[in-house]
Backbone as CSV, one residue per row, in Angstrom:
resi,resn,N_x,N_y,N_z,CA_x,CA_y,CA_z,C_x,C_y,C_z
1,UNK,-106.277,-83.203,-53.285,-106.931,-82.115,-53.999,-107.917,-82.702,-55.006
2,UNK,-109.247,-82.178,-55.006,-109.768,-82.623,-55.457,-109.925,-81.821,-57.731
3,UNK,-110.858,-82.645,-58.064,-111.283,-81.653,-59.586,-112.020,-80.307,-59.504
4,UNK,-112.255,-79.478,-59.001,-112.842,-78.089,-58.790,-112.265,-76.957,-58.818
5,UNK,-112.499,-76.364,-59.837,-112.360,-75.102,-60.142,-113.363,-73.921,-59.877
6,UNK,-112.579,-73.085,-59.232,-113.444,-72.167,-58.491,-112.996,-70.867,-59.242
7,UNK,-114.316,-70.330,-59.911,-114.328,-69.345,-60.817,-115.074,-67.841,-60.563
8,UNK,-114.163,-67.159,-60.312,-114.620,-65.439,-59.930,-115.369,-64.699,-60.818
9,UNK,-116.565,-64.744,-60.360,-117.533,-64.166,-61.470,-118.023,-62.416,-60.595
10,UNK,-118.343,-61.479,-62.006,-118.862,-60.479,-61.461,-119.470,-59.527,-62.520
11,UNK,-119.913,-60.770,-63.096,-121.079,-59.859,-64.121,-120.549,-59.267,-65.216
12,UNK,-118.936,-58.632,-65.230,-118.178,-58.378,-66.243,-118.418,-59.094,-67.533
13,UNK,-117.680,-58.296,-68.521,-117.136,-58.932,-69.779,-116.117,-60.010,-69.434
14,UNK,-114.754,-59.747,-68.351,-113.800,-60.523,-67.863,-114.091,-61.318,-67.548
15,UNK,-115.283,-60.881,-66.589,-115.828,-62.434,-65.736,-116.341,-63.802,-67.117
16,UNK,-116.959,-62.698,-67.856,-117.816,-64.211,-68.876,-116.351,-64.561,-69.687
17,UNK,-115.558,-64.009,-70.096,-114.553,-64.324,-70.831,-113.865,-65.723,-69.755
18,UNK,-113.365,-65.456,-68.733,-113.068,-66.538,-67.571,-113.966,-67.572,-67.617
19,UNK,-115.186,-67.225,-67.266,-116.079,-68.346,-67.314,-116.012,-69.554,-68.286
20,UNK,-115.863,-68.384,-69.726,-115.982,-69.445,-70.937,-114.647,-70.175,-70.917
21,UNK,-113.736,-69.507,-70.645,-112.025,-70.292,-70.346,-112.344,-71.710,-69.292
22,UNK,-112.821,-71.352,-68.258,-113.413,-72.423,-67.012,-113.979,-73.306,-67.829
23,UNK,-115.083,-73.434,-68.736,-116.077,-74.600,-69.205,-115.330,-75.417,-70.261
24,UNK,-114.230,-74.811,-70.875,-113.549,-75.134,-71.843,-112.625,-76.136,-70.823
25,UNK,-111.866,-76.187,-70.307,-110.902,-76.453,-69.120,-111.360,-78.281,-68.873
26,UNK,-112.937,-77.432,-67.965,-113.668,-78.545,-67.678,-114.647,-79.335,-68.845
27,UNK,-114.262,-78.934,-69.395,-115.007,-79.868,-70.332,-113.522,-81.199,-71.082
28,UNK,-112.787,-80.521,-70.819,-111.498,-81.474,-70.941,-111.021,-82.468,-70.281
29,UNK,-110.791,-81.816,-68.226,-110.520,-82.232,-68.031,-111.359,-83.420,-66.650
30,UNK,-113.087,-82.815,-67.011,-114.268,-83.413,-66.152,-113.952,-82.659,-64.467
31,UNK,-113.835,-81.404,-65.029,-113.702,-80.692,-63.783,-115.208,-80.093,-63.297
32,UNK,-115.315,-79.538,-62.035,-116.389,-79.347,-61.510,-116.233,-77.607,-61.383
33,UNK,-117.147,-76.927,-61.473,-116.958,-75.255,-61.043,-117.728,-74.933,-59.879
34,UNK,-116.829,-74.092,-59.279,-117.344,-73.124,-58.197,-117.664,-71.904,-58.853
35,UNK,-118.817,-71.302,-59.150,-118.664,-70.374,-59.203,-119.397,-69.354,-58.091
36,UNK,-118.153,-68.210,-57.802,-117.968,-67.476,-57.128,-118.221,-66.206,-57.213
37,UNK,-119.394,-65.485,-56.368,-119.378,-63.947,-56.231,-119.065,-63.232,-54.784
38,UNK,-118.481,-62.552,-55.179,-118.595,-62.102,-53.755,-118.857,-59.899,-53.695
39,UNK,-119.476,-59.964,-52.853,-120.099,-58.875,-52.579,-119.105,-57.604,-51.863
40,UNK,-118.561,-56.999,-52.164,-117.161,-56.241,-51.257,-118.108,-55.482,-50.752
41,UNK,-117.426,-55.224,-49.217,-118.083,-54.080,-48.131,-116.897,-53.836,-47.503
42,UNK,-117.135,-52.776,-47.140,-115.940,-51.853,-46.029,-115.823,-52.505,-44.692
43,UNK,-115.307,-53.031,-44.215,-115.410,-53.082,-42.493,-115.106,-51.868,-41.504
44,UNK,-114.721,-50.602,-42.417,-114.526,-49.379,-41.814,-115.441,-48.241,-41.531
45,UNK,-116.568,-49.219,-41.786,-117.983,-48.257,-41.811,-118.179,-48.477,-40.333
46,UNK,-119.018,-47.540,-39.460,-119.410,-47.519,-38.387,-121.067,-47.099,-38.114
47,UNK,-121.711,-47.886,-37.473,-123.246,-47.961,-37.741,-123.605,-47.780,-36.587
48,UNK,-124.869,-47.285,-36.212,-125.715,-47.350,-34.894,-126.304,-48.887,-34.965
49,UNK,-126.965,-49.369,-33.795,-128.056,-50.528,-34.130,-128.990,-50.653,-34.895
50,UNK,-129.921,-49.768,-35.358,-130.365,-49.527,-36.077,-129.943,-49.906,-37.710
51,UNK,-128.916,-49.046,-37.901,-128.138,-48.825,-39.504,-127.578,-50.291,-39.286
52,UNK,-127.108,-51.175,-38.540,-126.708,-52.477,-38.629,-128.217,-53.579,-39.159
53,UNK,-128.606,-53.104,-38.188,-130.003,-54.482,-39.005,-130.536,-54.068,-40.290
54,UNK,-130.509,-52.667,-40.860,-131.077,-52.216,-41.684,-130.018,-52.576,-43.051
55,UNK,-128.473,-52.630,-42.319,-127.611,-53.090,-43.432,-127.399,-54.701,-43.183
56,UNK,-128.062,-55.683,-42.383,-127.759,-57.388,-42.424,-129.110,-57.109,-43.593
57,UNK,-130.541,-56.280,-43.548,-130.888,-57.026,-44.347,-131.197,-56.432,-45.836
58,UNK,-130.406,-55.552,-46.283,-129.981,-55.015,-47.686,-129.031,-56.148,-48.082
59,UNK,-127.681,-56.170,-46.995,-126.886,-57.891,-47.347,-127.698,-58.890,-48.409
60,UNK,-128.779,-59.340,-47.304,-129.562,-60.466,-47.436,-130.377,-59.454,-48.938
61,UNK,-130.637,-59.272,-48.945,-131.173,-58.711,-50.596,-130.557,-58.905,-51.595
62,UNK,-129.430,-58.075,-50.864,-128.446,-58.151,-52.347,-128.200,-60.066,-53.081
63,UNK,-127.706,-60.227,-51.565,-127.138,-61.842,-51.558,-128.378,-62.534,-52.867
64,UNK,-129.754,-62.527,-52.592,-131.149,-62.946,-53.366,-130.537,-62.576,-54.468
65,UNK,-130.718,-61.337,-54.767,-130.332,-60.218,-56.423,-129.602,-61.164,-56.842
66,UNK,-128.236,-61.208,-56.257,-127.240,-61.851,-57.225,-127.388,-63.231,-57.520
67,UNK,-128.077,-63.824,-56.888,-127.607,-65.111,-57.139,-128.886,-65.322,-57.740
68,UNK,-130.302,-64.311,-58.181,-131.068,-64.833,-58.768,-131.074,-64.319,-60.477
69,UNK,-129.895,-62.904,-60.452,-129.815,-62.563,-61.619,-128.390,-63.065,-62.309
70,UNK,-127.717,-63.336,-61.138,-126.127,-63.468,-61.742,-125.772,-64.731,-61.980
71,UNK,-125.938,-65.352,-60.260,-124.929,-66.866,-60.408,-125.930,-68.097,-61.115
72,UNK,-127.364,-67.989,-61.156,-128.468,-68.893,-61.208,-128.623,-69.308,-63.098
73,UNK,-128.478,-67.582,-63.333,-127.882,-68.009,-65.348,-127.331,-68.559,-65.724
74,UNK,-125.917,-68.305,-64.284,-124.632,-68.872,-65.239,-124.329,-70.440,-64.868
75,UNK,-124.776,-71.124,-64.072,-125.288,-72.358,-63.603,-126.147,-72.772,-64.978
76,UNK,-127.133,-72.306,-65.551,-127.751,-73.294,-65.950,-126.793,-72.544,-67.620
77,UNK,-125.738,-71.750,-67.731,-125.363,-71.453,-68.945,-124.121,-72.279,-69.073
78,UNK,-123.630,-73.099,-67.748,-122.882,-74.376,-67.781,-123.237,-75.194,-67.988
79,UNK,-124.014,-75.640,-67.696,-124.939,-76.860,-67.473,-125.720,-77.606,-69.062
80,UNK,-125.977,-75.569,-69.489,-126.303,-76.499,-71.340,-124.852,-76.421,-72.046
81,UNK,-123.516,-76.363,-71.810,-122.223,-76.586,-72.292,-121.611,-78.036,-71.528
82,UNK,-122.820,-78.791,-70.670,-122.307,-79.478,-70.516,-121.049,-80.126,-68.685
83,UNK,-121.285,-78.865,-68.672,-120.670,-78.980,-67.246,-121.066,-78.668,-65.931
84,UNK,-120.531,-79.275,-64.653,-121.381,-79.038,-63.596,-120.747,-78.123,-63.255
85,UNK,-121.930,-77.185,-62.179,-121.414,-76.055,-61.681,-122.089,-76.115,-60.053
86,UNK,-121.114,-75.403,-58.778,-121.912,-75.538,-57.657,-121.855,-73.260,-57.636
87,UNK,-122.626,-73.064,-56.472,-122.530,-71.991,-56.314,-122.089,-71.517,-54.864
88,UNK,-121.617,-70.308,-54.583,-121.256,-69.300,-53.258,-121.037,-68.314,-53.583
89,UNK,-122.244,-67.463,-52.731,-121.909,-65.881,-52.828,-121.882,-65.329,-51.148
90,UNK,-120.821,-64.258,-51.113,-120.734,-63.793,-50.035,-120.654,-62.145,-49.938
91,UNK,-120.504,-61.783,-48.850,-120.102,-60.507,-48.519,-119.087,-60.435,-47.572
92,UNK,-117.760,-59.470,-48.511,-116.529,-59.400,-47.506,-115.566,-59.088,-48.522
93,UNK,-114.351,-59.233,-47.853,-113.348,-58.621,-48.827,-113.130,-60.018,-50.204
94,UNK,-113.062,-59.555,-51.116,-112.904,-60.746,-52.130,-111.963,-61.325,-51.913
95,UNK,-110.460,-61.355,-51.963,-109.109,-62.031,-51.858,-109.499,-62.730,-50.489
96,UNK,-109.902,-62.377,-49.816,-109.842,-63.345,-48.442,-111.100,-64.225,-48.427
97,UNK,-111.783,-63.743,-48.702,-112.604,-65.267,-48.931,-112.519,-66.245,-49.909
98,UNK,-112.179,-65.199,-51.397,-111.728,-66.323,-52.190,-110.618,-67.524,-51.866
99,UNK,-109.202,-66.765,-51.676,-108.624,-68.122,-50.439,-109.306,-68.476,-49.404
100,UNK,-110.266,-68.245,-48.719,-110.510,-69.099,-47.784,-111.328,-70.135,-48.446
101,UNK,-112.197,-69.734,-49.702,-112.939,-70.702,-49.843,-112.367,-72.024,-50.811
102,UNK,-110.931,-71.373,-51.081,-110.056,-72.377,-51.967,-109.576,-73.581,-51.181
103,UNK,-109.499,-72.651,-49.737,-108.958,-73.632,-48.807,-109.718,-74.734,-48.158
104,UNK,-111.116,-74.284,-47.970,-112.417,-75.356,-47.615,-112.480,-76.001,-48.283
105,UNK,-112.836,-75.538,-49.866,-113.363,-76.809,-50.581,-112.286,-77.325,-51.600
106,UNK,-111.202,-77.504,-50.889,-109.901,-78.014,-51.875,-109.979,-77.913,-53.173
107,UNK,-109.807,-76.836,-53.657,-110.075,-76.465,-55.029,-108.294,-76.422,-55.822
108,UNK,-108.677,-76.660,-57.032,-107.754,-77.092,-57.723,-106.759,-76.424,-58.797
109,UNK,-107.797,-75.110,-59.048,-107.332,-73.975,-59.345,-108.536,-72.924,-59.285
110,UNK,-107.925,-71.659,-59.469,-108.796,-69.830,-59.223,-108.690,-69.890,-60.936
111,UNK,-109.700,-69.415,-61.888,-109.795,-68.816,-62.678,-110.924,-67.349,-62.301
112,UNK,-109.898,-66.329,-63.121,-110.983,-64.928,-62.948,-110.075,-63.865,-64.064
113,UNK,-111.214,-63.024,-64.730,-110.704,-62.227,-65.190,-109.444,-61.215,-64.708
114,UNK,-109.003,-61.028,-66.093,-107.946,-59.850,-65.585,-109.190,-58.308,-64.823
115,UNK,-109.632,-57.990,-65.259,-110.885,-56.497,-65.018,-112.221,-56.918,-64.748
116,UNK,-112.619,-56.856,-63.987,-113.594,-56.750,-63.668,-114.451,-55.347,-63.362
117,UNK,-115.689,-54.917,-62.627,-116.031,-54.033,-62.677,-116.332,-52.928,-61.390
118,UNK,-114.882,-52.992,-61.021,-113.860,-51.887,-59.934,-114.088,-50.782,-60.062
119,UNK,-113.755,-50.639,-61.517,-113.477,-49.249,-61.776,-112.063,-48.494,-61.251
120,UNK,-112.615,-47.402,-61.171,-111.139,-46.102,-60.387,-110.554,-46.832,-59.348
121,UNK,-111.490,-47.657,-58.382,-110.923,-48.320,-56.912,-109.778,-48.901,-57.545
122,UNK,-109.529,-49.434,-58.562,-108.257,-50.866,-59.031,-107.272,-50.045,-59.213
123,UNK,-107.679,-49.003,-59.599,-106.306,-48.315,-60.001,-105.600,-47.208,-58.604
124,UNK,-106.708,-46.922,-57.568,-105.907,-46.507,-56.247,-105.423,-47.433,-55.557
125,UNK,-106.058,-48.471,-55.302,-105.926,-49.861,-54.445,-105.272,-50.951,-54.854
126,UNK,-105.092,-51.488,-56.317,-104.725,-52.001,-56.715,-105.718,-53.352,-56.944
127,UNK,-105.519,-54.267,-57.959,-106.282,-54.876,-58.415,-106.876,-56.307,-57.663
128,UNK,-107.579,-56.984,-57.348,-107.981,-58.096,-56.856,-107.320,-58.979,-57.565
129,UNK,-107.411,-59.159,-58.756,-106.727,-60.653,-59.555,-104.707,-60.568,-59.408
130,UNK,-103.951,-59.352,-59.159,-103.097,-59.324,-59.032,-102.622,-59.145,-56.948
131,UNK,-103.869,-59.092,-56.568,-103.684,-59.740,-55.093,-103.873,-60.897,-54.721
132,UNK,-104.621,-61.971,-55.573,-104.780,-63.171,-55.398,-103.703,-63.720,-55.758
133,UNK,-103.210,-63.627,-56.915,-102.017,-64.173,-57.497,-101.060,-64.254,-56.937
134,UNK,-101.120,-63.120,-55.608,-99.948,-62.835,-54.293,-100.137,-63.688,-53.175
135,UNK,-101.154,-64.215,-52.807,-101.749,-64.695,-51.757,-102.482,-66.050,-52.184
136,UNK,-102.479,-66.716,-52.870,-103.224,-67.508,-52.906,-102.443,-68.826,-52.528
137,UNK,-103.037,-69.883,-52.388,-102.334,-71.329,-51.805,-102.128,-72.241,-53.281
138,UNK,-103.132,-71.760,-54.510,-103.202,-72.575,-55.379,-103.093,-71.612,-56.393
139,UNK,-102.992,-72.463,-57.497,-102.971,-71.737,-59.164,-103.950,-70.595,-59.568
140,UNK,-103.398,-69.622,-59.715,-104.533,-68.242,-60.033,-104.052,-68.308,-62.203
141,UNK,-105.588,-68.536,-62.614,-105.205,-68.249,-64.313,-106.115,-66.817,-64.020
142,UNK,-105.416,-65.968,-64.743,-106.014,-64.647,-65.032,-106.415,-64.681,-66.731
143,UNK,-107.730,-64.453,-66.937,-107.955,-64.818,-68.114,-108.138,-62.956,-68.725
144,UNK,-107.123,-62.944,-69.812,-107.491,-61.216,-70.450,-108.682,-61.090,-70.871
């Protein structure tokens, strides 16, 4: 296992609160960050051909958006604290890619806020940071 910490970001207050927990961490212990967005979509949607290419390339938009307003700040808002940061953003269910991507890049622990910005969904569905914590292969810190 390697030094990398892979950190669930989503624009939240939670998320930056985590973040700042992550740089603190690594600044201790010369750890490296993943930081992580990921984009949730339904797989229960049903599309013509059409509504499919028209939704790969809203994907591909969004994917740009975020990582030119979200993950690209917070890279260089590590970087003047001193620490390295790599990036991945996706689209899909969060808990399953987040383990999967714990599992690729042998990561060493999950930091992510307790709340993020769900909303009503967390409270019918139940929460992402308390499904990871169920499922994960490695250390989940939930930062309040």
């Amino acid at each position: 296992m390697n030094n990398l910490v892979l950190v669930a970001v989503d624009g939240s207050d939670g998320g930056q609160r985590a973040l700042d927990y992550a740089i603190s961490r690594a600044l201790n212990s010369g750890a490296t960050l993943l930081l992580t967005h990921i984009i949730e979509w339904s797989p229960y949607s049903f599309h013509t051909n059409e509504e499919l290419a028209e939704r790969h390339s809203r994907r591909e938009d969004e994917l740009d958006r975020a990582s030119d307003q979200l993950l690209k700040p917070m890279v260089a808002y590590c970087e003047s604290k001193g620490v390295s940061a790599d990036t991945n953003i996706a689209h899909g269910n969060i808990v399953d890619i987040i383990n999967q991507q714990s599992k690729e890049r042998d990561v060493a622990q999950i930091v992510m806020g307790r709340r993020g910005v769900s909303g009503i969904k967390t409270l019918l569905f139940g929460s992402v940071a308390a499904n990871l914590v169920q499922s994960s292969q490695v250390p989940v810190t939930i930062v309040p």
